[in-house]
Tab-separated table of C-alpha atoms in Angstrom:
chain	number	residue	atom	x	y	z
A	1426	MET	CA	-65.675	258.277	47.572
A	1427	ALA	CA	-65.179	256.251	44.433
A	1428	ASP	CA	-61.479	257.029	43.985
A	1429	VAL	CA	-60.527	255.635	47.381
A	1430	VAL	CA	-58.444	252.471	47.257
A	1431	GLN	CA	-60.765	249.487	47.409
A	1432	GLN	CA	-60.114	246.969	50.113
A	1433	THR	CA	-59.777	243.453	48.830
A	1434	GLY	CA	-59.020	240.822	51.384
A	1435	GLU	CA	-55.703	242.077	52.745
A	1436	LYS	CA	-55.591	245.305	54.668
A	1437	GLN	CA	-54.003	247.912	52.490
A	1438	ILE	CA	-54.055	251.519	53.643
A	1439	ALA	CA	-53.465	254.296	51.157
A	1440	PRO	CA	-51.044	257.070	52.111
A	1441	PRO	CA	-52.716	260.192	53.514
A	1442	GLN	CA	-53.471	263.071	51.166
A	1443	THR	CA	-53.574	266.145	53.337
A	1444	LYS	CA	-52.062	268.863	51.155
A	1445	VAL	CA	-55.337	270.733	50.562
A	1446	ILE	CA	-56.326	270.452	54.230
A	1447	TRP	CA	-53.139	272.073	55.467
A	1448	ARG	CA	-53.254	274.758	52.788
A	1449	THR	CA	-56.773	275.647	53.931
A	1450	PHE	CA	-55.559	275.762	57.533
A	1451	TRP	CA	-52.772	278.208	56.698
A	1452	ILE	CA	-55.183	280.428	54.769
A	1453	LEU	CA	-57.557	280.515	57.761
A	1454	ALA	CA	-54.682	281.240	60.159
A	1455	ALA	CA	-53.369	284.033	57.929
A	1456	VAL	CA	-56.793	285.683	57.591
A	1457	THR	CA	-57.304	285.560	61.379
A	1458	ALA	CA	-53.869	287.112	61.917
A	1459	LEU	CA	-54.748	289.835	59.404
A	1460	GLU	CA	-57.986	290.557	61.303
A	1461	PHE	CA	-55.910	291.113	64.449
A	1462	VAL	CA	-53.629	293.570	62.697
A	1463	ILE	CA	-56.635	295.491	61.344
A	1464	ALA	CA	-58.356	295.489	64.767
A	1465	PHE	CA	-55.485	297.467	66.285
A	1466	THR	CA	-54.305	299.646	63.425
A	1467	MET	CA	-57.511	300.975	61.860
A	1468	ASN	CA	-59.903	303.546	63.270
A	1469	SER	CA	-63.393	302.177	63.824
A	1470	GLY	CA	-66.043	303.036	61.291
A	1471	ILE	CA	-68.222	301.563	58.588
A	1472	PHE	CA	-65.180	300.782	56.422
A	1473	LYS	CA	-63.546	298.694	59.156
A	1474	VAL	CA	-66.779	296.787	59.757
A	1475	ALA	CA	-67.045	296.102	56.018
A	1476	ILE	CA	-63.501	294.695	55.943
A	1477	PHE	CA	-64.206	292.428	58.926
A	1478	VAL	CA	-67.440	291.131	57.393
A	1479	GLY	CA	-65.638	290.517	54.089
A	1480	LEU	CA	-62.790	288.590	55.738
A	1481	THR	CA	-65.307	286.559	57.761
A	1482	ILE	CA	-67.092	285.548	54.573
A	1483	VAL	CA	-63.720	284.509	53.094
A	1484	LYS	CA	-63.084	282.309	56.145
A	1485	ALA	CA	-66.616	280.888	56.029
A	1486	THR	CA	-66.171	280.028	52.348
A	1487	TYR	CA	-63.016	278.029	53.062
A	1488	ILE	CA	-64.526	276.222	56.071
A	1489	VAL	CA	-67.787	275.323	54.308
A	1490	GLY	CA	-66.222	274.725	50.884
A	1491	GLU	CA	-63.186	272.651	51.847
A	1492	PHE	CA	-63.656	271.348	55.393
A	1493	MET	CA	-67.360	270.642	55.009
A	1494	HIS	CA	-66.757	269.575	51.421
A	1495	LEU	CA	-69.695	271.548	50.062
A	1496	LYS	CA	-67.659	272.753	47.060
A	1497	HIS	CA	-67.491	269.170	45.842
A	1498	GLU	CA	-71.182	268.332	46.288
A	1499	VAL	CA	-73.802	268.546	43.524
A	1500	LYS	CA	-75.098	271.984	42.554
A	1501	SER	CA	-78.616	271.470	43.909
A	1502	LEU	CA	-77.225	270.783	47.402
A	1503	ILE	CA	-74.932	273.821	47.229
A	1504	TRP	CA	-77.854	276.113	46.374
A	1505	THR	CA	-80.125	274.456	48.949
A	1506	VAL	CA	-77.676	275.579	51.616
A	1507	LEU	CA	-76.594	278.860	50.088
A	1508	ILE	CA	-79.884	280.575	49.170
A	1509	PRO	CA	-81.440	280.610	52.672
A	1510	THR	CA	-78.093	281.743	54.088
A	1511	ILE	CA	-77.984	284.729	51.726
A	1512	PHE	CA	-81.388	285.868	53.045
A	1513	VAL	CA	-80.111	285.539	56.611
A	1514	VAL	CA	-77.086	287.719	55.850
A	1515	TRP	CA	-79.393	290.299	54.268
A	1516	LEU	CA	-81.546	290.303	57.415
A	1517	LEU	CA	-78.456	290.772	59.569
A	1518	LEU	CA	-77.265	293.790	57.600
A	1519	ALA	CA	-80.775	295.261	57.314
A	1520	LEU	CA	-81.411	295.131	61.055
A	1521	MET	CA	-77.975	296.545	61.870
A	1522	LEU	CA	-78.873	299.616	59.803
A	1523	GLU	CA	-82.352	299.659	61.317
A	1524	GLY	CA	-80.804	299.593	64.795
A	1525	GLY	CA	-78.790	302.686	63.927
A	1526	ASN	CA	-82.016	304.502	63.099
A	1527	ILE	CA	-83.590	303.505	66.419
A	1528	GLY	CA	-80.589	304.982	68.206
A	1529	LEU	CA	-80.855	308.349	66.476
A	1530	GLU	CA	-84.332	309.046	67.873
B	1291	MET	CA	-76.164	252.812	45.420
B	1292	ALA	CA	-73.557	255.243	44.179
B	1293	THR	CA	-73.482	253.770	40.674
B	1294	HIS	CA	-77.245	254.089	40.463
B	1295	ALA	CA	-77.119	257.816	41.179
B	1296	ILE	CA	-74.320	258.368	38.669
B	1297	ALA	CA	-76.137	256.417	35.948
B	1298	GLU	CA	-79.254	258.602	36.229
B	1299	PRO	CA	-78.158	262.162	36.947
B	1300	LYS	CA	-81.515	263.559	35.776
B	1301	HIS	CA	-83.298	261.880	38.634
B	1302	LEU	CA	-81.331	263.547	41.398
B	1303	TRP	CA	-84.447	265.227	42.719
B	1304	LEU	CA	-86.544	262.097	42.739
B	1305	GLY	CA	-85.027	260.949	45.988
B	1306	GLY	CA	-84.614	257.242	46.256
B	1307	VAL	CA	-81.589	256.155	48.224
B	1308	GLU	CA	-79.381	259.186	47.608
B	1309	PRO	CA	-81.097	262.427	46.653
B	1310	MET	CA	-78.572	265.080	45.616
B	1311	LYS	CA	-75.921	262.345	45.645
B	1312	ALA	CA	-75.674	262.607	49.398
B	1313	SER	CA	-76.680	259.787	51.708
B	1314	TYR	CA	-79.791	260.228	53.833
B	1315	GLY	CA	-77.773	260.907	56.996
B	1316	LYS	CA	-75.505	263.467	55.394
B	1317	LEU	CA	-78.389	265.296	53.733
B	1318	MET	CA	-80.311	265.447	56.995
B	1319	MET	CA	-77.199	266.745	58.755
B	1320	TRP	CA	-77.007	269.562	56.200
B	1321	ILE	CA	-80.676	270.417	56.696
B	1322	PHE	CA	-80.239	270.355	60.471
B	1323	LEU	CA	-77.204	272.629	60.228
B	1324	LEU	CA	-79.205	275.009	58.047
B	1325	SER	CA	-81.932	275.191	60.700
B	1326	ASP	CA	-79.270	275.688	63.365
B	1327	THR	CA	-77.902	278.535	61.257
B	1328	PHE	CA	-81.297	280.220	61.589
B	1329	THR	CA	-81.196	279.886	65.374
B	1330	PHE	CA	-77.716	281.341	65.636
B	1331	SER	CA	-78.592	284.049	63.133
B	1332	ALA	CA	-81.556	285.060	65.284
B	1333	LEU	CA	-79.101	285.730	68.112
B	1334	LEU	CA	-76.603	287.550	65.900
B	1335	VAL	CA	-79.322	289.584	64.174
B	1336	SER	CA	-80.626	290.626	67.608
B	1337	TYR	CA	-77.079	291.568	68.559
B	1338	GLY	CA	-76.695	293.714	65.438
B	1339	LEU	CA	-79.992	295.502	66.039
B	1340	ILE	CA	-79.396	296.147	69.742
B	1341	ARG	CA	-75.718	297.055	69.310
B	1342	TYR	CA	-76.469	299.803	66.788
B	1343	SER	CA	-79.517	301.103	68.615
B	1344	HIS	CA	-77.099	302.120	71.404
B	1345	GLN	CA	-74.635	304.978	71.306
B	1346	SER	CA	-71.125	304.168	70.124
B	1347	TYR	CA	-68.118	305.398	72.077
B	1348	VAL	CA	-66.717	308.553	70.525
B	1349	GLY	CA	-63.176	309.592	71.360
B	1350	LYS	CA	-59.709	308.166	71.716
B	1351	SER	CA	-59.400	304.493	72.517
B	1352	ALA	CA	-56.859	305.288	75.250
B	1353	ASP	CA	-59.346	307.498	77.159
B	1354	PHE	CA	-62.059	304.836	77.161
B	1355	VAL	CA	-63.836	304.143	80.467
B	1356	PHE	CA	-66.730	301.779	81.113
B	1357	SER	CA	-70.088	303.536	81.168
B	1358	HIS	CA	-73.747	302.709	80.728
B	1359	ALA	CA	-74.041	305.607	78.311
B	1360	TYR	CA	-72.465	303.854	75.315
B	1361	TRP	CA	-71.611	300.403	73.968
B	1362	PRO	CA	-68.139	299.268	75.137
B	1363	ILE	CA	-65.171	298.718	72.823
B	1364	PRO	CA	-64.643	294.922	72.881
B	1365	GLU	CA	-60.847	295.109	73.104
B	1366	LYS	CA	-61.228	297.076	76.359
B	1367	VAL	CA	-63.514	294.416	77.849
B	1368	PHE	CA	-61.682	291.283	76.720
B	1369	GLU	CA	-58.071	291.990	77.566
B	1370	ALA	CA	-57.274	289.469	80.308
B	1371	VAL	CA	-55.217	286.306	79.913
B	1372	PRO	CA	-54.922	283.518	82.521
B	1373	PHE	CA	-51.864	283.751	84.839
B	1374	LEU	CA	-51.147	287.303	83.654
B	1375	HIS	CA	-53.237	289.299	86.073
B	1376	GLY	CA	-53.248	293.034	85.555
B	1377	VAL	CA	-51.501	292.856	82.188
B	1378	SER	CA	-53.525	294.431	79.389
B	1379	LEU	CA	-53.476	292.032	76.426
B	1380	PRO	CA	-56.496	293.000	74.325
B	1381	LEU	CA	-58.164	290.139	72.435
B	1382	VAL	CA	-55.136	287.851	72.908
B	1383	PHE	CA	-56.971	285.141	74.843
B	1384	VAL	CA	-59.963	285.084	72.515
B	1385	GLY	CA	-57.495	284.895	69.614
B	1386	ILE	CA	-55.892	281.827	71.188
B	1387	MET	CA	-59.370	280.301	71.585
B	1388	THR	CA	-60.079	280.957	67.902
B	1389	PHE	CA	-56.890	279.178	66.877
B	1390	ILE	CA	-57.680	276.218	69.160
B	1391	LEU	CA	-61.070	275.794	67.479
B	1392	ILE	CA	-59.732	276.197	63.930
B	1393	PHE	CA	-57.011	273.673	64.733
B	1394	SER	CA	-59.487	271.145	66.112
B	1395	SER	CA	-61.439	271.618	62.886
B	1396	VAL	CA	-58.300	270.657	60.955
B	1397	THR	CA	-57.762	267.509	63.028
B	1398	MET	CA	-61.414	266.645	62.364
B	1399	VAL	CA	-60.912	266.841	58.564
B	1400	LEU	CA	-57.811	264.706	58.979
B	1401	ALA	CA	-59.957	262.116	60.804
B	1402	VAL	CA	-62.505	262.203	57.957
B	1403	GLU	CA	-59.698	261.814	55.422
B	1404	ALA	CA	-58.300	258.835	57.374
B	1405	GLY	CA	-61.812	257.368	57.406
B	1406	HIS	CA	-61.936	257.475	53.603
B	1407	ARG	CA	-58.779	255.377	53.592
B	1408	MET	CA	-60.260	252.955	56.185
B	1409	ASP	CA	-57.256	253.709	58.412
B	1410	ARG	CA	-58.635	252.978	61.861
B	1411	ALA	CA	-55.504	253.943	63.837
B	1412	ASP	CA	-55.311	257.316	62.098
B	1413	VAL	CA	-59.016	258.035	62.696
B	1414	GLU	CA	-58.537	257.270	66.385
B	1415	LYS	CA	-55.501	259.535	66.615
B	1416	TRP	CA	-57.144	262.530	64.946
B	1417	MET	CA	-60.439	262.062	66.814
B	1418	LEU	CA	-58.508	262.186	70.089
B	1419	TRP	CA	-56.818	265.435	69.050
B	1420	THR	CA	-60.216	266.867	68.100
B	1421	ILE	CA	-61.698	265.901	71.469
B	1422	LEU	CA	-58.703	267.434	73.237
B	1423	GLY	CA	-59.142	270.657	71.245
B	1424	GLY	CA	-62.830	270.744	72.169
B	1425	PHE	CA	-62.125	270.355	75.875
B	1426	THR	CA	-59.395	272.997	75.748
B	1427	PHE	CA	-61.801	275.433	74.123
B	1428	LEU	CA	-64.488	274.723	76.717
B	1429	GLY	CA	-61.993	275.243	79.538
B	1430	SER	CA	-60.881	278.542	78.017
B	1431	GLN	CA	-64.464	279.668	77.698
B	1432	ALA	CA	-65.171	278.759	81.317
B	1433	TRP	CA	-62.242	280.968	82.355
B	1434	GLU	CA	-63.452	283.757	80.069
B	1435	TRP	CA	-66.923	283.594	81.631
B	1436	GLY	CA	-65.458	283.526	85.121
B	1437	HIS	CA	-63.435	286.639	84.418
B	1438	PHE	CA	-66.378	288.396	82.787
B	1439	ILE	CA	-68.650	287.616	85.743
B	1440	HIS	CA	-66.138	288.683	88.417
B	1441	GLY	CA	-65.094	291.838	86.600
B	1442	THR	CA	-62.105	294.140	86.869
B	1443	ASP	CA	-60.300	295.004	90.116
B	1444	THR	CA	-61.770	298.483	90.442
B	1445	GLY	CA	-65.238	297.944	89.045
B	1446	THR	CA	-67.379	300.729	87.645
B	1447	ALA	CA	-69.092	303.391	89.717
B	1448	VAL	CA	-72.677	304.154	88.698
B	1449	LYS	CA	-75.137	306.743	89.960
B	1450	GLU	CA	-78.595	305.408	90.724
B	1451	LEU	CA	-81.856	306.900	91.890
B	1452	VAL	CA	-82.890	305.006	95.040
B	1453	ASN	CA	-85.992	306.297	96.881
B	1454	GLY	CA	-85.534	309.712	95.313
B	1455	GLN	CA	-81.866	309.928	96.329
B	1456	LEU	CA	-78.948	309.804	93.917
B	1457	VAL	CA	-76.683	307.035	95.235
B	1458	THR	CA	-73.238	306.075	93.898
B	1459	ARG	CA	-72.567	302.354	93.801
B	1460	THR	CA	-69.700	300.248	92.411
B	1461	ILE	CA	-70.543	297.337	90.122
B	1462	ASN	CA	-68.046	294.503	89.756
B	1463	GLY	CA	-68.416	292.245	86.763
B	1464	ALA	CA	-71.592	291.381	84.909
B	1465	ASN	CA	-74.586	289.090	85.054
B	1466	LEU	CA	-78.097	289.132	83.642
B	1467	ILE	CA	-79.166	291.922	86.051
B	1468	GLU	CA	-76.240	294.334	86.116
B	1469	ASN	CA	-73.175	294.996	84.009
B	1470	GLN	CA	-70.051	297.014	84.750
B	1471	TYR	CA	-68.843	297.094	81.134
B	1472	GLY	CA	-71.696	298.989	79.522
B	1473	PRO	CA	-75.404	298.760	78.712
B	1474	GLN	CA	-77.142	295.704	80.180
B	1475	PRO	CA	-77.933	294.044	76.802
B	1476	PHE	CA	-74.179	293.781	76.165
B	1477	ALA	CA	-73.785	291.304	79.042
B	1478	ASP	CA	-77.056	289.509	78.250
B	1479	LEU	CA	-76.051	288.975	74.636
B	1480	PHE	CA	-72.564	287.876	75.681
B	1481	PHE	CA	-74.015	285.154	77.898
B	1482	PHE	CA	-76.641	284.060	75.398
B	1483	ILE	CA	-74.470	283.968	72.291
B	1484	THR	CA	-71.246	282.500	73.704
B	1485	GLY	CA	-73.311	280.251	75.980
B	1486	PHE	CA	-75.375	278.861	73.121
B	1487	HIS	CA	-72.207	278.319	71.117
B	1488	GLY	CA	-70.477	276.693	74.097
B	1489	THR	CA	-73.427	274.301	74.479
B	1490	HIS	CA	-72.914	273.289	70.868
B	1491	VAL	CA	-69.196	272.725	71.467
B	1492	PHE	CA	-70.009	270.640	74.524
B	1493	SER	CA	-72.498	268.399	72.720
B	1494	GLY	CA	-70.006	268.173	69.831
B	1495	VAL	CA	-67.317	266.891	72.199
B	1496	ILE	CA	-69.738	264.283	73.602
B	1497	ILE	CA	-70.644	263.114	70.079
B	1498	ASN	CA	-66.955	263.026	69.127
B	1499	ILE	CA	-66.254	260.792	72.126
B	1500	VAL	CA	-69.041	258.420	71.039
B	1501	ILE	CA	-67.581	258.311	67.520
B	1502	PHE	CA	-64.092	257.676	68.909
B	1503	PHE	CA	-65.473	254.813	70.994
B	1504	ASN	CA	-67.256	253.287	67.983
B	1505	THR	CA	-64.085	253.596	65.909
B	1506	ALA	CA	-61.937	252.010	68.602
B	1507	THR	CA	-64.308	249.056	68.956
B	1508	GLY	CA	-64.138	248.512	65.194
B	1509	LEU	CA	-67.806	249.223	64.476
B	1510	TYR	CA	-67.093	251.243	61.316
B	1511	ASP	CA	-64.572	248.672	60.077
B	1512	ARG	CA	-67.284	246.027	60.325
B	1513	ARG	CA	-69.807	248.365	58.703
B	1514	GLY	CA	-67.415	248.882	55.814
B	1515	HIS	CA	-67.371	252.699	55.822
B	1516	TYR	CA	-66.575	255.643	58.092
B	1517	GLU	CA	-69.474	257.872	57.054
B	1518	MET	CA	-70.432	258.594	60.659
B	1519	VAL	CA	-67.097	260.381	61.099
B	1520	GLU	CA	-68.000	262.529	58.102
B	1521	LYS	CA	-71.442	263.450	59.476
B	1522	VAL	CA	-70.090	264.355	62.877
B	1523	GLY	CA	-67.315	266.234	61.107
B	1524	LEU	CA	-69.965	268.393	59.409
B	1525	TYR	CA	-71.395	269.301	62.822
B	1526	TRP	CA	-67.977	270.051	64.282
B	1527	HIS	CA	-67.005	272.329	61.391
B	1528	PHE	CA	-70.324	274.117	61.768
B	1529	VAL	CA	-69.486	274.858	65.392
B	1530	ASP	CA	-66.142	276.263	64.244
B	1531	LEU	CA	-67.933	278.291	61.569
B	1532	VAL	CA	-70.311	279.815	64.106
B	1533	TRP	CA	-67.342	280.822	66.254
B	1534	VAL	CA	-65.805	282.613	63.265
B	1535	PHE	CA	-68.966	284.735	63.087
B	1536	VAL	CA	-69.221	285.247	66.846
B	1537	PHE	CA	-65.563	286.277	66.895
B	1538	THR	CA	-66.133	288.886	64.189
B	1539	PHE	CA	-69.393	290.355	65.428
B	1540	PHE	CA	-68.791	290.193	69.146
B	1541	TYR	CA	-65.072	290.744	69.513
B	1542	LEU	CA	-63.915	292.670	66.446
B	1543	VAL	CA	-66.748	294.908	65.258
């Protein structure tokens, strides 16, 4: 981090900057709470599953983007991580549908 | 090192000291986490395939009973909370576990942030909170496993063909051979997925303790940077991230 206060001789500690961290925490907490509400109020079905998967991706974006700092890395690193993950998600969805077809017989 | 990378942005791919503007250790941590993603995905993909190749429960949630004929509704399986025996609190305990892990992720970022400021006391404080969160999660999971293995008070009666005779037998709890909650793969996948995740949490706690020790002895102060805290932070957040997916696919869907 280039913008961090440089230490020169005397120990000088910059004040903490945690605003973004706590905002991310509250977003994650709110989304989890929302998932609970949906789990008990909605009838199960493909629509409910879609909502859960969507909310999970929202949470994952905040954890990877802010906590793991990926949002602030260079583009080539972002894509290096993201592209294989997209294929994995595709495989997950594809085999869930495939599993449904096995069950039908 | 950093100025070199900034001066020649076109050569990001050429490697050198910091390819993609990330240090060797951080880049390798990312690549490791990506490979670990594949391992976890293999488990979750298997879960998705097996889950939907079984019958789903049709009917009212209130009339639900455990049976080998269909996949159980998770909120009917995971409804116990420590010290509240017999009280039905669906998904409450696993929700608490989720919050514990998210919170320990926050204390980890706070430790990384303190490391950027070279604030040793703050790093120590937040690392300790993170370690505490990790242990609390592991303890909760141990209880969850214990409850899952021992089962409900009444158990589930199943009819089996033994030597040509139809015999009724009561199953209590679940293991890798039998399962009172539903089809056998449900228990197997529960043990494999949450167990594999729990192993990651456990090794994460051990690594966090090592980092705390190194911080407390002033190693990173002498080294001049707290990048190790950042790298371990990446691993710890990944563990939290995996739990977010396990929580959705195993407990909600």
